[in-house]
Short mmCIF file of C-alpha atoms (C1' of nucleotides) in Angstrom, two decimals:
data_model
loop_
_atom_site.label_atom_id
_atom_site.label_comp_id
_atom_site.label_asym_id
_atom_site.label_seq_id
_atom_site.Cartn_x
_atom_site.Cartn_y
_atom_site.Cartn_z
CA MET A 1 158.12 10.73 -75.15
CA SER A 2 158.11 10.40 -71.21
CA THR A 3 158.40 6.85 -69.91
CA GLU A 4 155.00 5.23 -70.23
CA PRO A 5 153.37 4.01 -67.01
CA PRO A 6 154.26 0.46 -66.48
CA ARG A 7 152.10 -1.95 -68.41
CA LEU A 8 150.17 -4.40 -66.34
CA VAL A 9 150.05 -7.12 -68.98
CA GLU A 10 152.11 -7.91 -72.04
CA ALA A 11 152.73 -4.73 -73.93
CA GLY A 12 149.62 -3.66 -75.93
CA ALA A 13 147.71 -6.75 -75.09
CA GLN A 14 145.01 -5.22 -73.12
CA GLU A 15 142.08 -3.19 -74.84
CA GLN A 16 143.13 0.33 -74.06
CA GLU A 17 139.74 1.68 -74.74
CA ASP A 18 139.77 0.24 -78.24
CA ARG A 19 140.58 3.04 -80.74
CA PHE A 20 139.21 1.15 -83.72
CA ALA A 21 135.76 0.63 -82.18
CA ASP A 22 134.30 2.54 -85.17
CA ILE A 23 135.65 0.00 -87.69
CA ARG A 24 135.72 -3.10 -85.59
CA ALA A 25 132.99 -4.64 -87.67
CA VAL A 26 134.86 -3.82 -90.97
CA LEU A 27 137.98 -5.30 -89.56
CA ALA A 28 136.39 -8.46 -88.57
CA GLY A 29 135.60 -9.29 -92.20
CA LEU A 30 139.28 -8.69 -93.44
CA THR A 31 142.20 -11.04 -93.59
CA PRO A 32 144.81 -10.71 -90.92
CA ARG A 33 147.07 -9.06 -93.50
CA GLU A 34 144.51 -6.57 -94.61
CA ARG A 35 143.66 -5.67 -90.99
CA MET A 36 147.30 -4.92 -90.37
CA LEU A 37 147.39 -2.62 -93.34
CA VAL A 38 144.28 -0.66 -92.15
CA VAL A 39 145.32 -0.52 -88.57
CA ALA A 40 148.92 0.39 -89.15
CA GLU A 41 147.91 3.22 -91.66
CA ARG A 42 145.82 4.86 -89.08
CA LEU A 43 148.36 4.35 -86.26
CA PHE A 44 151.17 5.71 -88.33
CA ALA A 45 149.16 8.72 -89.30
CA ASP A 46 147.99 9.43 -85.89
CA GLU A 47 151.42 8.83 -83.94
CA GLY A 48 154.24 8.74 -86.47
CA LEU A 49 156.21 5.92 -87.75
CA ALA A 50 158.75 5.77 -84.96
CA ALA A 51 156.18 6.05 -82.23
CA VAL A 52 154.17 3.10 -83.33
CA SER A 53 155.48 -0.38 -82.25
CA VAL A 54 154.85 -3.57 -84.30
CA ARG A 55 153.46 -4.77 -80.99
CA GLY A 56 150.93 -1.93 -80.94
CA ILE A 57 149.83 -2.64 -84.49
CA THR A 58 149.58 -6.45 -84.04
CA ALA A 59 147.61 -6.05 -80.83
CA ALA A 60 145.24 -3.43 -82.49
CA ALA A 61 144.75 -5.66 -85.50
CA GLN A 62 144.24 -8.73 -83.17
CA VAL A 63 146.88 -10.77 -85.14
CA ASN A 64 150.02 -12.43 -83.82
CA LEU A 65 153.21 -10.47 -83.31
CA ALA A 66 155.10 -12.65 -85.80
CA SER A 67 152.33 -12.32 -88.50
CA LEU A 68 153.63 -8.90 -89.35
CA HIS A 69 157.08 -10.11 -90.19
CA TYR A 70 155.61 -13.07 -91.90
CA HIS A 71 153.52 -10.95 -94.40
CA PHE A 72 155.73 -7.85 -94.71
CA GLY A 73 159.22 -8.97 -93.70
CA SER A 74 159.70 -5.69 -91.48
CA LYS A 75 157.95 -2.70 -90.16
CA GLU A 76 159.32 -0.86 -93.13
CA GLY A 77 158.01 -3.48 -95.50
CA LEU A 78 154.64 -2.81 -93.98
CA LEU A 79 154.89 0.86 -94.67
CA GLU A 80 155.81 0.13 -98.32
CA ALA A 81 152.92 -2.22 -98.53
CA ILE A 82 150.54 0.56 -97.30
CA PHE A 83 151.80 2.89 -100.07
CA GLU A 84 151.42 0.20 -102.72
CA ALA A 85 147.89 -0.27 -101.74
CA ARG A 86 146.85 3.34 -101.34
CA ALA A 87 149.14 5.62 -103.33
CA LYS A 88 149.05 3.69 -106.66
CA PRO A 89 145.32 4.31 -107.04
CA ILE A 90 145.74 8.01 -106.41
CA ALA A 91 148.60 8.30 -108.87
CA ASP A 92 146.58 6.24 -111.51
CA GLU A 93 143.45 8.38 -111.03
CA ARG A 94 145.60 11.45 -111.58
CA MET A 95 147.02 10.13 -114.69
CA ARG A 96 143.54 9.01 -115.91
CA ARG A 97 142.22 12.54 -115.37
CA LEU A 98 145.17 14.18 -116.90
CA ALA A 99 144.64 12.16 -120.12
CA GLU A 100 140.96 13.31 -120.00
CA CYS A 101 142.14 16.93 -119.83
CA ALA A 102 144.36 16.59 -122.76
CA GLU A 103 141.70 15.04 -124.93
CA ALA A 104 139.17 17.59 -124.06
CA PRO A 105 138.23 19.89 -127.03
CA GLY A 106 139.33 23.25 -125.64
CA ARG A 107 143.05 22.85 -125.59
CA PRO A 108 145.42 23.54 -123.87
CA PRO A 109 143.54 22.58 -120.72
CA LEU A 110 142.73 25.23 -118.23
CA LEU A 111 144.98 25.72 -115.20
CA GLU A 112 141.88 25.16 -113.02
CA GLN A 113 141.12 21.74 -114.69
CA LEU A 114 144.59 20.67 -114.16
CA LEU A 115 144.63 21.70 -110.58
CA PHE A 116 141.45 19.90 -109.97
CA ALA A 117 142.73 16.69 -111.66
CA PHE A 118 145.86 16.74 -109.62
CA LEU A 119 144.40 17.66 -106.13
CA HIS A 120 140.98 15.95 -106.14
CA PRO A 121 142.44 12.22 -106.04
CA ALA A 122 144.86 13.20 -103.24
CA LEU A 123 142.31 15.03 -101.07
CA THR A 124 139.21 12.76 -101.44
CA LEU A 125 140.30 9.37 -102.70
CA GLY A 126 140.93 6.79 -99.95
CA LEU A 127 138.84 8.81 -97.53
CA GLU A 128 136.14 6.20 -97.29
CA PRO A 129 135.13 6.35 -93.67
CA ARG A 130 134.79 2.63 -93.47
CA PHE A 131 138.54 2.66 -93.51
CA GLY A 132 138.91 5.19 -90.78
CA GLY A 133 138.67 8.43 -92.79
CA PRO A 134 141.53 10.42 -94.03
CA ALA A 135 144.28 8.27 -92.56
CA PHE A 136 146.28 7.92 -95.57
CA ALA A 137 146.29 11.55 -96.33
CA ARG A 138 147.72 12.34 -92.95
CA LEU A 139 150.21 9.43 -93.45
CA ARG A 140 151.54 10.93 -96.56
CA ALA A 141 151.72 14.25 -95.24
CA ARG A 142 153.68 12.97 -92.08
CA LEU A 143 156.00 11.11 -94.38
CA GLY A 144 157.12 14.43 -95.80
CA SER A 145 159.01 15.06 -92.53
CA GLU A 146 160.18 11.73 -91.51
CA SER A 147 163.43 10.12 -91.57
CA GLU A 148 164.68 11.22 -94.87
CA LYS A 149 166.14 8.07 -96.70
CA VAL A 150 163.05 5.80 -96.26
CA SER A 151 160.27 8.40 -96.83
CA ARG A 152 162.07 10.09 -99.65
CA ARG A 153 162.34 7.03 -101.63
CA ILE A 154 158.74 5.87 -101.02
CA LEU A 155 157.27 9.16 -101.91
CA SER A 156 159.37 9.39 -105.06
CA LYS A 157 158.35 5.86 -106.18
CA ALA A 158 154.63 6.48 -105.45
CA PHE A 159 154.30 10.04 -106.85
CA ASP A 160 157.15 11.12 -109.19
CA GLU A 161 155.70 9.98 -112.40
CA SER A 162 152.27 11.69 -111.94
CA SER A 163 153.71 14.85 -110.46
CA LYS A 164 156.11 15.37 -113.38
CA ALA A 165 153.39 14.75 -115.85
CA PHE A 166 151.26 17.44 -114.28
CA MET A 167 154.12 19.78 -114.00
CA ALA A 168 154.57 19.52 -117.74
CA ALA A 169 150.89 20.15 -118.49
CA MET A 170 150.56 23.10 -116.11
CA GLN A 171 153.86 24.58 -117.53
CA ALA A 172 152.25 24.41 -121.03
CA ALA A 173 149.18 26.09 -119.57
CA LEU A 174 151.33 28.93 -118.22
CA PRO A 175 153.54 29.73 -121.28
CA ASP A 176 154.74 33.04 -120.10
CA LEU A 177 155.92 31.86 -116.71
CA PRO A 178 159.67 31.15 -116.53
CA ARG A 179 160.73 27.62 -115.56
CA GLY A 180 162.40 28.62 -112.30
CA GLU A 181 159.43 30.68 -111.13
CA PHE A 182 156.99 27.83 -112.03
CA ALA A 183 159.14 25.49 -109.91
CA TRP A 184 158.70 27.61 -106.84
CA ARG A 185 154.94 27.87 -107.48
CA PHE A 186 154.55 24.20 -107.82
CA HIS A 187 156.44 23.87 -104.53
CA PHE A 188 153.86 26.12 -102.86
CA LEU A 189 151.01 24.07 -104.47
CA LEU A 190 152.52 20.89 -102.76
CA GLY A 191 152.77 22.74 -99.58
CA THR A 192 149.16 23.82 -99.49
CA MET A 193 148.05 20.29 -100.38
CA VAL A 194 150.27 18.41 -97.98
CA TYR A 195 149.47 20.74 -95.08
CA THR A 196 145.73 20.41 -95.77
CA MET A 197 146.11 16.53 -95.90
CA ALA A 198 148.04 16.75 -92.69
CA ASP A 199 145.18 18.54 -90.92
CA SER A 200 147.31 19.56 -88.05
CA GLY A 201 144.61 21.32 -86.26
CA ARG A 202 146.55 24.58 -86.47
CA ILE A 203 143.98 26.59 -88.26
CA GLN A 204 141.17 25.29 -86.12
CA SER A 205 143.09 26.32 -83.02
CA LEU A 206 143.65 29.91 -84.63
CA THR A 207 140.04 30.37 -85.83
CA GLY A 208 137.89 28.23 -83.64
CA ASN A 209 136.93 25.83 -86.43
CA ALA A 210 136.15 28.37 -89.03
CA CYS A 211 137.39 25.86 -91.59
CA ASP A 212 137.92 22.16 -91.57
CA PRO A 213 140.86 20.88 -93.66
CA ALA A 214 139.59 17.32 -93.28
CA ASP A 215 136.55 18.27 -95.56
CA GLY A 216 138.28 17.46 -98.73
CA ARG A 217 135.52 18.93 -101.09
CA ALA A 218 135.46 22.32 -99.24
CA ALA A 219 139.29 22.33 -99.25
CA LEU A 220 139.36 21.91 -103.04
CA ASP A 221 136.56 24.57 -103.54
CA HIS A 222 138.84 27.12 -101.73
CA LEU A 223 142.13 25.87 -102.66
CA ILE A 224 141.76 25.85 -106.54
CA PRO A 225 140.91 29.66 -107.07
CA PHE A 226 143.53 30.52 -104.50
CA LEU A 227 146.30 28.56 -106.31
CA ALA A 228 145.20 29.56 -109.78
CA ALA A 229 145.52 33.23 -108.78
CA GLY A 230 148.98 32.58 -107.36
CA PHE A 231 150.24 30.77 -110.43
CA ARG A 232 148.98 33.54 -112.56
CA ALA A 233 150.59 36.28 -110.62
CA PRO A 234 153.14 38.38 -112.47
CA SER A 235 156.55 36.83 -112.58
CA ILE A 236 159.11 38.56 -110.44
CA VAL A 237 161.90 37.96 -112.97
CA GLY A 238 161.27 39.84 -116.10
CA SER A 239 157.45 39.60 -116.56
CA GLY A 240 155.78 39.16 -119.78
CA ALA A 241 155.43 42.89 -119.93
CA ALA A 242 158.97 43.24 -121.12
CA PRO A 243 159.42 45.48 -124.32
CA MET B 1 163.26 1.33 -88.67
CA SER B 2 165.21 -1.86 -89.24
CA THR B 3 167.40 -3.22 -86.46
CA GLU B 4 170.54 -1.31 -86.34
CA PRO B 5 173.71 -3.36 -86.76
CA PRO B 6 174.94 -4.17 -83.35
CA ARG B 7 177.09 -1.43 -81.73
CA LEU B 8 180.44 -2.47 -80.89
CA VAL B 9 180.70 -0.08 -77.91
CA GLU B 10 178.35 1.55 -75.59
CA ALA B 11 175.40 3.03 -77.65
CA GLY B 12 176.30 6.21 -79.22
CA ALA B 13 179.73 6.35 -77.56
CA GLN B 14 181.84 6.30 -80.69
CA GLU B 15 182.34 9.03 -83.04
CA GLN B 16 180.23 7.84 -86.02
CA GLU B 17 182.03 10.30 -88.47
CA ASP B 18 181.06 13.34 -86.41
CA ARG B 19 177.93 14.97 -87.88
CA PHE B 20 178.76 18.12 -86.04
CA ALA B 21 182.21 18.65 -87.61
CA ASP B 22 181.12 21.97 -88.96
CA ILE B 23 180.24 23.52 -85.65
CA ARG B 24 182.62 21.77 -83.45
CA ALA B 25 184.50 24.90 -82.74
CA VAL B 26 181.41 26.83 -81.92
CA LEU B 27 180.11 23.90 -79.63
CA ALA B 28 183.42 23.86 -77.80
CA GLY B 29 182.69 27.42 -76.47
CA LEU B 30 179.38 26.62 -75.09
CA THR B 31 178.26 25.27 -71.81
CA PRO B 32 176.95 21.68 -71.68
CA ARG B 33 173.52 22.85 -71.41
CA GLU B 34 173.78 25.10 -74.63
CA ARG B 35 175.58 22.27 -76.42
CA MET B 36 172.59 20.02 -75.71
CA LEU B 37 170.27 22.63 -77.02
CA VAL B 38 172.08 23.18 -80.35
CA VAL B 39 172.84 19.51 -80.93
CA ALA B 40 169.42 18.34 -80.07
CA GLU B 41 167.57 20.91 -82.43
CA ARG B 42 169.55 19.54 -85.38
CA LEU B 43 169.27 15.94 -84.50
CA PHE B 44 165.51 16.40 -83.91
CA ALA B 45 165.11 18.23 -87.11
CA ASP B 46 167.12 15.69 -89.10
CA GLU B 47 165.56 12.48 -87.64
CA GLY B 48 162.38 13.19 -85.91
CA LEU B 49 161.75 13.45 -82.12
CA ALA B 50 161.08 9.82 -81.61
CA ALA B 51 163.92 8.61 -83.64
CA VAL B 52 166.60 10.50 -81.66
CA SER B 53 167.78 9.02 -78.25
CA VAL B 54 168.88 10.96 -75.25
CA ARG B 55 172.08 8.87 -75.67
CA GLY B 56 172.50 10.08 -79.22
CA ILE B 57 172.02 13.55 -77.97
CA THR B 58 174.34 13.50 -75.00
CA ALA B 59 176.98 11.72 -77.02
CA ALA B 60 176.92 14.16 -79.80
CA ALA B 61 177.03 17.04 -77.32
CA GLN B 62 179.76 15.41 -75.46
CA VAL B 63 177.91 15.62 -72.21
CA ASN B 64 177.11 12.92 -69.71
CA LEU B 65 173.88 10.91 -70.09
CA ALA B 66 172.41 12.13 -66.91
CA SER B 67 173.24 15.83 -67.62
CA LEU B 68 170.11 15.85 -69.84
CA HIS B 69 167.74 15.08 -67.10
CA TYR B 70 169.56 17.19 -64.77
CA HIS B 71 169.11 20.37 -66.95
CA PHE B 72 165.78 19.69 -68.66
CA GLY B 73 164.17 17.09 -66.57
CA SER B 74 163.18 14.91 -69.51
CA LYS B 75 163.46 14.53 -73.28
CA GLU B 76 160.31 16.44 -73.78
CA GLY B 77 161.54 19.16 -71.45
CA LEU B 78 164.52 19.57 -73.75
CA LEU B 79 162.27 20.04 -76.68
CA GLU B 80 160.17 22.80 -74.78
CA ALA B 81 163.50 24.42 -74.01
CA ILE B 82 164.55 24.47 -77.62
CA PHE B 83 161.33 26.22 -78.39
CA GLU B 84 161.71 28.72 -75.60
CA ALA B 85 165.03 29.57 -77.03
CA ARG B 86 164.25 29.78 -80.56
CA ALA B 87 160.57 30.36 -81.23
CA LYS B 88 160.04 33.33 -78.90
CA PRO B 89 162.65 35.41 -80.79
CA ILE B 90 160.66 34.66 -83.88
CA ALA B 91 157.34 35.53 -82.52
CA ASP B 92 158.61 38.68 -80.75
CA GLU B 93 160.19 39.87 -84.08
CA ARG B 94 157.02 39.31 -85.80
CA MET B 95 155.17 41.39 -83.36
CA ARG B 96 157.69 44.12 -83.62
CA ARG B 97 157.41 44.30 -87.35
CA LEU B 98 153.49 44.25 -87.14
CA ALA B 99 153.65 47.27 -84.85
CA GLU B 100 155.96 49.08 -87.53
CA CYS B 101 153.49 48.32 -90.18
CA ALA B 102 150.70 49.74 -88.05
CA GLU B 103 152.48 52.94 -87.45
CA ALA B 104 153.60 53.55 -90.90
CA PRO B 105 151.91 56.54 -92.59
CA GLY B 106 150.07 54.92 -95.47
CA ARG B 107 147.47 52.80 -93.57
CA PRO B 108 146.02 50.29 -93.66
CA PRO B 109 149.24 48.27 -94.33
CA LEU B 110 149.57 46.70 -97.61
CA LEU B 111 149.01 42.92 -97.76
CA GLU B 112 152.49 42.40 -99.09
CA GLN B 113 153.99 44.30 -96.10
CA LEU B 114 152.06 42.08 -93.76
CA LEU B 115 153.10 38.90 -95.44
CA PHE B 116 156.72 39.88 -95.45
CA ALA B 117 156.56 40.79 -91.58
CA PHE B 118 154.97 37.50 -90.84
CA LEU B 119 157.19 35.21 -93.10
CA HIS B 120 160.52 36.70 -92.91
CA PRO B 121 161.42 35.90 -89.24
CA ALA B 122 160.23 32.38 -89.64
CA LEU B 123 162.19 31.77 -92.85
CA THR B 124 165.35 33.55 -92.13
CA LEU B 125 165.80 33.99 -88.34
CA GLY B 126 167.68 31.43 -86.46
CA LEU B 127 169.51 30.28 -89.79
CA GLU B 128 172.77 31.55 -88.73
CA PRO B 129 174.97 28.82 -90.12
CA ARG B 130 177.00 28.89 -86.81
CA PHE B 131 174.28 26.94 -85.38
CA GLY B 132 173.89 24.59 -88.21
CA GLY B 133 171.74 26.43 -90.53
CA PRO B 134 168.01 26.11 -90.74
CA ALA B 135 167.65 23.38 -88.07
CA PHE B 136 164.86 25.16 -86.02
CA ALA B 137 162.81 25.64 -89.23
CA ARG B 138 163.00 21.93 -90.03
CA LEU B 139 162.16 21.16 -86.52
CA ARG B 140 159.16 23.54 -86.39
CA ALA B 141 157.79 22.04 -89.54
CA ARG B 142 158.24 18.53 -88.40
CA LEU B 143 156.43 19.35 -85.13
CA GLY B 144 153.37 19.88 -87.29
CA SER B 145 152.90 16.31 -87.89
CA GLU B 146 154.30 14.88 -84.65
CA SER B 147 152.53 13.04 -81.79
CA GLU B 148 149.64 15.53 -81.36
CA LYS B 149 149.27 16.29 -77.74
CA VAL B 150 152.98 17.41 -77.32
CA SER B 151 153.52 19.23 -80.33
CA ARG B 152 150.15 20.95 -80.53
CA ARG B 153 150.45 22.43 -77.09
CA ILE B 154 154.11 23.71 -77.85
CA LEU B 155 153.18 25.25 -81.22
CA SER B 156 150.10 26.94 -79.69
CA LYS B 157 152.16 28.42 -76.87
CA ALA B 158 154.87 29.59 -79.28
CA PHE B 159 152.89 31.06 -82.14
CA ASP B 160 149.24 31.64 -81.28
CA GLU B 161 149.51 35.26 -80.15
CA SER B 162 151.49 36.55 -83.06
CA SER B 163 149.50 34.55 -85.59
CA LYS B 164 146.34 35.82 -84.39
CA ALA B 165 147.45 39.31 -84.39
CA PHE B 166 148.56 38.95 -87.96
CA MET B 167 145.28 37.45 -88.90
CA ALA B 168 143.54 40.47 -87.75
CA ALA B 169 145.67 42.86 -89.54
CA MET B 170 145.48 40.89 -92.69
CA GLN B 171 141.75 40.62 -92.50
CA ALA B 172 141.79 44.32 -92.14
CA ALA B 173 143.78 44.74 -95.28
CA LEU B 174 141.23 42.58 -97.09
CA PRO B 175 138.03 44.17 -96.17
CA ASP B 176 135.99 42.41 -98.95
CA LEU B 177 137.05 38.87 -98.08
CA PRO B 178 134.53 36.93 -96.00
CA ARG B 179 135.88 35.65 -92.75
CA GLY B 180 135.44 31.87 -93.61
CA GLU B 181 137.19 32.38 -97.02
CA PHE B 182 140.08 34.21 -95.28
CA ALA B 183 140.56 31.33 -92.76
CA TRP B 184 141.01 28.91 -95.64
CA ARG B 185 143.55 31.14 -97.24
CA PHE B 186 145.47 31.74 -94.01
CA HIS B 187 145.61 28.01 -93.60
CA PHE B 188 147.08 27.72 -97.34
CA LEU B 189 149.58 30.50 -96.33
CA LEU B 190 150.71 28.34 -93.31
CA GLY B 191 151.00 25.49 -95.61
CA THR B 192 153.52 27.12 -97.98
CA MET B 193 155.46 28.41 -95.12
CA VAL B 194 155.78 25.17 -93.21
CA TYR B 195 156.36 23.07 -96.35
CA THR B 196 159.10 25.48 -97.43
CA MET B 197 160.64 25.33 -93.78
CA ALA B 198 160.60 21.48 -93.92
CA ASP B 199 162.55 21.45 -97.04
CA SER B 200 161.54 17.94 -97.61
CA GLY B 201 163.62 17.71 -100.89
CA ARG B 202 160.52 16.81 -102.86
CA ILE B 203 160.71 19.79 -105.27
CA GLN B 204 164.43 19.20 -105.76
CA SER B 205 163.71 15.66 -106.67
CA LEU B 206 160.91 16.78 -109.11
CA THR B 207 162.89 19.63 -110.72
CA GLY B 208 166.44 18.71 -110.39
CA ASN B 209 167.18 21.54 -108.10
CA ALA B 210 165.41 24.30 -109.89
CA CYS B 211 164.73 25.91 -106.59
CA ASP B 212 166.10 25.62 -103.01
CA PRO B 213 163.66 26.04 -100.17
CA ALA B 214 166.47 26.28 -97.86
CA ASP B 215 167.34 29.64 -99.40
CA GLY B 216 164.96 31.74 -97.34
CA ARG B 217 165.40 34.87 -99.21
CA ALA B 218 164.66 33.47 -102.51
CA ALA B 219 161.65 31.65 -101.08
CA LEU B 220 160.31 34.87 -99.69
CA ASP B 221 160.74 36.72 -103.01
CA HIS B 222 158.58 34.05 -104.76
CA LEU B 223 156.33 33.42 -101.91
CA ILE B 224 155.01 36.90 -101.22
CA PRO B 225 153.66 37.62 -104.77
CA PHE B 226 152.23 34.24 -105.01
CA LEU B 227 150.37 34.44 -101.71
CA ALA B 228 149.21 38.08 -102.25
CA ALA B 229 147.65 37.09 -105.52
CA GLY B 230 145.94 34.19 -103.94
CA PHE B 231 144.56 36.25 -101.13
CA ARG B 232 143.26 38.74 -103.68
CA ALA B 233 141.53 36.23 -105.67
CA PRO B 234 137.68 36.70 -106.01
CA SER B 235 135.87 35.01 -103.16
CA ILE B 236 133.97 31.89 -104.10
CA VAL B 237 131.00 32.80 -101.73
CA GLY B 238 129.34 35.81 -103.07
CA SER B 239 132.10 38.03 -104.41
CA GLY B 240 132.18 41.84 -104.01
CA ALA B 241 130.49 42.07 -107.47
CA ALA B 242 127.13 41.23 -105.99
CA PRO B 243 124.42 43.71 -107.05
"C1'" DG C 1 143.37 -40.48 -94.86
"C1'" DA C 2 147.92 -38.60 -96.05
"C1'" DC C 3 150.98 -34.91 -97.96
"C1'" DG C 4 152.65 -30.36 -98.73
"C1'" DT C 5 152.22 -25.63 -98.49
"C1'" DA C 6 150.53 -21.70 -96.10
"C1'" DT C 7 149.66 -19.39 -92.05
"C1'" DT C 8 149.45 -18.67 -86.94
"C1'" DC C 9 151.34 -19.25 -82.46
"C1'" DA C 10 153.96 -18.56 -77.81
"C1'" DA C 11 158.24 -17.83 -76.48
"C1'" DA C 12 162.64 -16.16 -76.62
"C1'" DC C 13 166.95 -13.18 -78.38
"C1'" DG C 14 169.59 -9.27 -78.19
"C1'" DT C 15 169.75 -4.73 -77.83
"C1'" DA C 16 167.80 0.19 -77.31
"C1'" DT C 17 165.11 2.97 -74.56
"C1'" DG C 18 164.02 7.13 -70.83
"C1'" DT C 19 165.05 7.69 -66.38
"C1'" DT C 20 167.09 7.36 -61.64
"C1'" DT C 21 170.49 6.57 -58.23
"C1'" DA C 22 174.53 7.55 -55.39
"C1'" DC C 23 178.82 9.14 -55.38
"C1'" DC C 24 182.76 13.09 -56.90
"C1'" DG C 25 184.77 17.35 -57.84
"C1'" DT C 26 184.81 22.31 -57.41
"C1'" DA C 27 184.18 26.86 -55.60
"C1'" DA C 28 181.96 30.59 -53.35
"C1'" DA C 29 179.60 31.63 -48.49
"C1'" DC C 30 179.72 31.68 -44.12
"C1'" DG D 1 187.63 25.29 -42.45
"C1'" DT D 2 183.60 23.61 -42.80
"C1'" DT D 3 179.24 24.23 -45.14
"C1'" DT D 4 176.31 24.53 -49.04
"C1'" DA D 5 175.09 24.36 -53.50
"C1'" DC D 6 175.89 23.11 -58.08
"C1'" DG D 7 177.27 20.38 -61.92
"C1'" DG D 8 179.38 16.18 -63.62
"C1'" DT D 9 179.87 11.19 -63.79
"C1'" DA D 10 179.43 5.87 -63.98
"C1'" DA D 11 176.60 2.33 -63.26
"C1'" DA D 12 172.29 0.41 -62.77
"C1'" DC D 13 166.96 -0.15 -63.40
"C1'" DA D 14 163.15 -1.48 -65.59
"C1'" DT D 15 161.02 -2.10 -69.60
"C1'" DA D 16 160.13 -1.43 -74.88
"C1'" DC D 17 161.80 -2.45 -79.13
"C1'" DG D 18 162.30 -5.19 -83.96
"C1'" DT D 19 163.07 -9.42 -85.25
"C1'" DT D 20 163.68 -14.72 -85.21
"C1'" DT D 21 162.74 -19.36 -84.04
"C1'" DG D 22 160.52 -23.72 -84.10
"C1'" DA D 23 156.44 -26.05 -83.07
"C1'" DA D 24 151.57 -26.24 -83.99
"C1'" DT D 25 147.57 -25.60 -86.82
"C1'" DA D 26 144.68 -24.94 -90.88
"C1'" DC D 27 143.77 -26.10 -95.79
"C1'" DG D 28 143.42 -27.45 -100.29
"C1'" DT D 29 145.16 -31.48 -103.33
"C1'" DC D 30 145.87 -36.05 -104.51
#
DNA sequence: GACGTATTCAAACGTATGTTTACCGTAAAC
DNA sequence: GTTTACGGTAAACATACGTTTGAATACGTC
């Protein structure tokens, strides 16, 4: 935000206390293209899209500046490539688990089963620490409040299909809930999920680390009963108790 | 993200289809300092902190470039001034309503009353359309995923006191809920609130405008029963039903 | 070994950035 | 009537930005 202190050397060229020391060994075994993907994912998640420069990315990935445009065409192309690599597996896994729910004997599937199938991939997949932990989750959360056009298109492309499939299944599991009410509650579901993935540090600051949103498993354990109860709350527009 | 087409004139100097046409008349009656506050709030909310330049702000506010640094010292100083002007009223109103809840005859205050007192100021205050609608709400939501140091400090300063007060009161209204479980659920509450304030357009894209998060009153009506049910869900760690 | 494609590289291009400087105009205070 | 303080202005400063260029290198194929 404020003017950076004048760089002594070419921008981003020096080591700057290597932020990727923890995965330097992993990075060394990757191709330049893959290195850029991994590094940019984490930098975007930590600093925001606009705050990260292509020079910063290429320096951290230890590749030449022009390599980024050679492989991805532009900074935005790099972002799309990250989503291609990370979001698709999550969406695919969601669809796979939804199919499993539908095939299970006791139909229609329980609300809790659907919530788990929807949330588990997002909150735990791609969290392998060898790739720098929950970087993609934070990036996805951040994209929800970025520069509109770009991010909205990318999120739609990545998640619309699986989200809509789950909305239909959950609606079927809640036959008494009016459509409008259900839309609001699904919106709230997305809010808890995205806010957890963002791990803004706010709840830690308020409670002194009483809970840690980065712990995807714990988050799920607490989130599912909370959401299930919310979804099953009586509707505020003519409830099922109408005469 | 991609390189903007080359500007014909000095950056931001031309009209560019005046994005503030709706409040131009209001702006004209304000001092340069106030104009910058109002304009920057909306631009920050729409584009993100890093994506908005001081030239863009000063051009839109129709003040000289150097005026921004004269009044606020820096771009970051301007952001803090916006929070000073907008967040304090919200936090103050929260505390006022909390005191009202505590004084009411039927104590302890109902969970729903506390939720309303906490959420209503955030979701409806500062939405006066004369200042360009829910700009501050979107800005606050966006700040939750911005460049860490800056935003975290600003959010803490603005909201820690009132949030902690409400946590204590809500905990008292839920005597059977373990502290750790409550922390998670308060975190989820923040998620639904922030995501609603962000109004990312995601739910509209998924449902075809079945609900509109920018409608603070409707959001509250749906949010409070949802959250109350979630908070009252049985605890997953030893519930009250223990022998 | 020579050819052709794929990748890497150093350097530059043009422009945008946050911030500072030094100079004007105004209007109340003495 | 000069001083003082405040707000506004144009121009410049230094550097960061995304992107492009054209030559150099690697590499598998014939």
